[in-house]
Structures are given as structure tokens and as C-alpha cells.
């Protein structure tokens, strides 16, 4: 179970760090202070999740068949799919050279204005349920507060 859960975490960040940047078009630059804060959070959280899953979290035999793991894993998987699909919709909002604000349509944007944020929050709460560790729950709460705040700003 530890390897599967660690694999989920690594898969998300491999996509976010390697694939996502290759897909996005030039946009607004990220302020340096925001970049530093995000980097520090990701380094600290990566260490915390990795250390928890490699050294401390012990799962009983059959954990991969436990309803908490299955429900959490499905939440993680659905959340990641929503996040990736929502990012795709956002990347394709404007034609090259076009500027200005556009309201995204399709996918989960039909139900929530910050579908990309919703997907990632769902992903990390699913991960927390699948892990059942205090570290993963703390990460899910941080994601909720940080991404929820961003979603509210974007909605306004």
C-alpha cells in the first residue's frame, strides 16, 4: 500500500512539474515571492508525505481491498481526472493572440466555477482517506484552504 500511495503522490507531481508546463501557453508571470512560498510548501510537504509513507505508515494486510483505501483511491483518481480535464479547458479558452476574460464551459465548469481547484481538492482528500495518516489529512486541509481561497478569488 505504501508504494501505491507514494506512486499516487509522485504521479500527480510528475504531471504537475513535467507535463503541465509543456502544455501551457505563455501567460502571466508568477511573482517571485509566490514562487518561493509554493516551492517551500512543496518541498516541505513532499518530504512529509514521502517520509510518512516510507518510514512510518504501516498498513494491515489487505489494505488495498479496504473500503477506505478503495473510496479514497477513487476520489484521488476522479479528482486528478477533473483537474487535468479542467486545465485542458482553461488552456484552450482563448485562441492564440486573444486576450481578455472568458468564462470556461464544459466538464465540471458547468457545476463549479473553479473546477480545476475542486478537482485538486477532491484528489487530496481522496489521498488522505486512502492513506489514513495525519500527514495526508493535514495536506488535504492545506489544499482546501489554499486552493479554496484561490477559487473564491477566481469566482469573484
Coordinates of C-alpha atoms in Angstrom, one line a residue:
X1 CA 0.0 0.0 0.0
X2 CA 2.8 2.4 0.8
X3 CA 4.2 2.1 -2.7
X4 CA 0.9 2.6 -4.4
X5 CA 0.1 5.6 -2.3
X6 CA 3.6 7.1 -2.8
X7 CA 3.1 6.4 -6.5
X8 CA -0.2 8.4 -6.5
X9 CA 1.6 11.4 -4.9
X10 CA 4.6 11.1 -7.3
X11 CA 2.3 10.7 -10.4
X12 CA 0.5 14.0 -9.5
X13 CA 3.7 16.0 -9.1
X14 CA 5.3 14.4 -12.2
X15 CA 2.3 15.6 -14.2
X16 CA 2.3 19.0 -12.5
X17 CA 6.1 19.5 -12.8
X18 CA 6.9 17.9 -16.1
X19 CA 3.8 17.5 -18.4
X20 CA 1.7 20.5 -17.4
X21 CA 4.4 23.1 -18.0
X22 CA 5.0 21.8 -21.5
X23 CA 1.3 22.1 -22.3
X24 CA 0.6 25.7 -21.1
X25 CA 1.0 28.7 -23.3
X26 CA 2.8 31.8 -22.2
X27 CA 0.7 33.6 -19.5
X28 CA 1.1 36.0 -16.7
X29 CA 4.4 35.7 -14.9
X30 CA 4.3 34.3 -11.3
X31 CA 5.5 36.8 -8.7
X32 CA 8.8 35.7 -7.2
X33 CA 7.5 35.7 -3.6
X34 CA 4.6 33.4 -4.6
X35 CA 7.1 31.1 -6.4
X36 CA 9.3 30.9 -3.3
X37 CA 6.3 30.2 -1.0
X38 CA 5.0 27.5 -3.3
X39 CA 8.5 25.9 -3.6
X40 CA 8.9 25.8 0.2
X41 CA 5.4 24.3 0.7
X42 CA 6.0 21.6 -2.0
X43 CA 9.5 20.7 -0.6
X44 CA 8.2 20.5 3.0
X45 CA 5.0 18.6 2.0
X46 CA 6.9 16.3 -0.3
X47 CA 9.3 15.4 2.5
X48 CA 6.4 15.0 4.9
X49 CA 4.4 12.7 2.7
X50 CA 7.4 10.8 1.5
X51 CA 8.8 10.2 5.0
X52 CA 5.4 9.2 6.3
X53 CA 4.8 6.7 3.6
X54 CA 8.3 5.2 3.6
X55 CA 9.1 5.1 7.3
X56 CA 6.0 5.4 9.5
X57 CA 2.7 4.4 7.9
X58 CA 2.0 0.7 8.4
X59 CA -1.0 -0.8 6.8
X60 CA -2.7 -4.1 7.7
X61 CA -2.7 -7.0 5.2
X62 CA -5.5 -6.5 2.7
X63 CA -5.4 -2.6 3.0
X64 CA -5.7 -2.3 -0.8
X65 CA -9.1 -4.1 -0.6
X66 CA -10.3 -2.0 2.4
X67 CA -13.2 0.3 1.7
X68 CA -11.3 3.3 3.0
X69 CA -8.5 2.7 0.5
X70 CA -10.8 2.0 -2.4
X71 CA -13.0 5.0 -1.8
X72 CA -10.0 7.3 -1.2
X73 CA -8.2 6.0 -4.3
X74 CA -11.3 6.5 -6.4
X75 CA -11.6 10.1 -5.0
X76 CA -7.9 10.7 -5.8
X77 CA -8.3 9.3 -9.3
X78 CA -11.5 11.2 -10.1
X79 CA -10.1 14.4 -8.6
X80 CA -6.9 14.1 -10.8
X81 CA -9.0 13.4 -13.9
X82 CA -11.2 16.5 -13.1
X83 CA -8.1 18.6 -12.5
X84 CA -6.4 17.5 -15.8
X85 CA -9.6 18.0 -17.8
X86 CA -10.3 21.4 -16.3
X87 CA -6.7 22.5 -17.0
X88 CA -7.2 21.4 -20.6
X89 CA -10.4 23.5 -20.9
X90 CA -8.6 26.5 -19.3
X91 CA -5.6 26.2 -21.7
X92 CA -8.0 26.3 -24.7
X93 CA -10.2 29.2 -23.7
X94 CA -8.5 31.7 -25.9
X95 CA -7.2 31.5 -29.5
X96 CA -3.6 32.5 -30.0
X97 CA -3.2 36.3 -29.6
X98 CA -6.6 36.6 -28.0
X99 CA -6.8 38.5 -24.6
X100 CA -9.5 39.2 -22.1
X101 CA -11.5 37.3 -19.7
X102 CA -13.6 34.3 -20.8
X103 CA -15.8 32.1 -18.7
X104 CA -14.9 28.4 -19.0
X105 CA -17.6 26.0 -20.2
X106 CA -17.8 22.2 -20.2
X107 CA -16.8 19.5 -17.8
X108 CA -17.1 20.3 -14.1
X109 CA -17.1 24.1 -15.0
X110 CA -20.9 23.5 -15.6
X111 CA -21.2 22.9 -11.9
X112 CA -18.5 24.9 -10.2
X113 CA -16.6 28.0 -11.3
X114 CA -13.2 26.7 -10.0
X115 CA -13.3 23.1 -11.4
X116 CA -9.6 22.8 -11.6
X117 CA -9.3 23.7 -7.9
X118 CA -12.3 21.5 -7.0
X119 CA -10.5 18.5 -8.7
X120 CA -7.3 19.0 -6.9
X121 CA -9.1 19.4 -3.5
X122 CA -11.0 16.2 -4.2
X123 CA -7.8 14.5 -5.2
X124 CA -6.0 15.3 -1.9
X125 CA -9.0 14.4 0.3
X126 CA -9.2 11.1 -1.5
X127 CA -5.5 10.6 -1.0
X128 CA -5.9 11.4 2.7
X129 CA -8.7 8.8 3.0
X130 CA -6.6 6.2 1.2
X131 CA -3.6 6.9 3.4
X132 CA -5.4 7.5 6.7
X133 CA -2.4 9.4 8.1
X134 CA -2.3 12.7 9.9
X135 CA 0.2 14.0 7.4
X136 CA -2.1 13.3 4.4
X137 CA -5.1 14.8 6.2
X138 CA -3.0 18.0 7.0
X139 CA -2.1 18.2 3.3
X140 CA -5.7 17.9 2.3
X141 CA -6.7 20.7 4.7
X142 CA -3.9 22.9 3.4
X143 CA -5.0 22.3 -0.1
X144 CA -8.6 23.1 0.8
X145 CA -7.6 26.4 2.4
X146 CA -5.1 27.5 -0.2
X147 CA -7.0 26.3 -3.3
X148 CA -10.3 27.2 -1.8
X149 CA -9.1 30.8 -1.3
X150 CA -7.8 30.9 -4.9
X151 CA -11.1 29.5 -6.2
X152 CA -13.0 32.2 -4.4
X153 CA -10.8 34.9 -5.8
X154 CA -11.3 33.5 -9.3
X155 CA -15.0 33.2 -8.9
X156 CA -15.2 36.9 -7.9

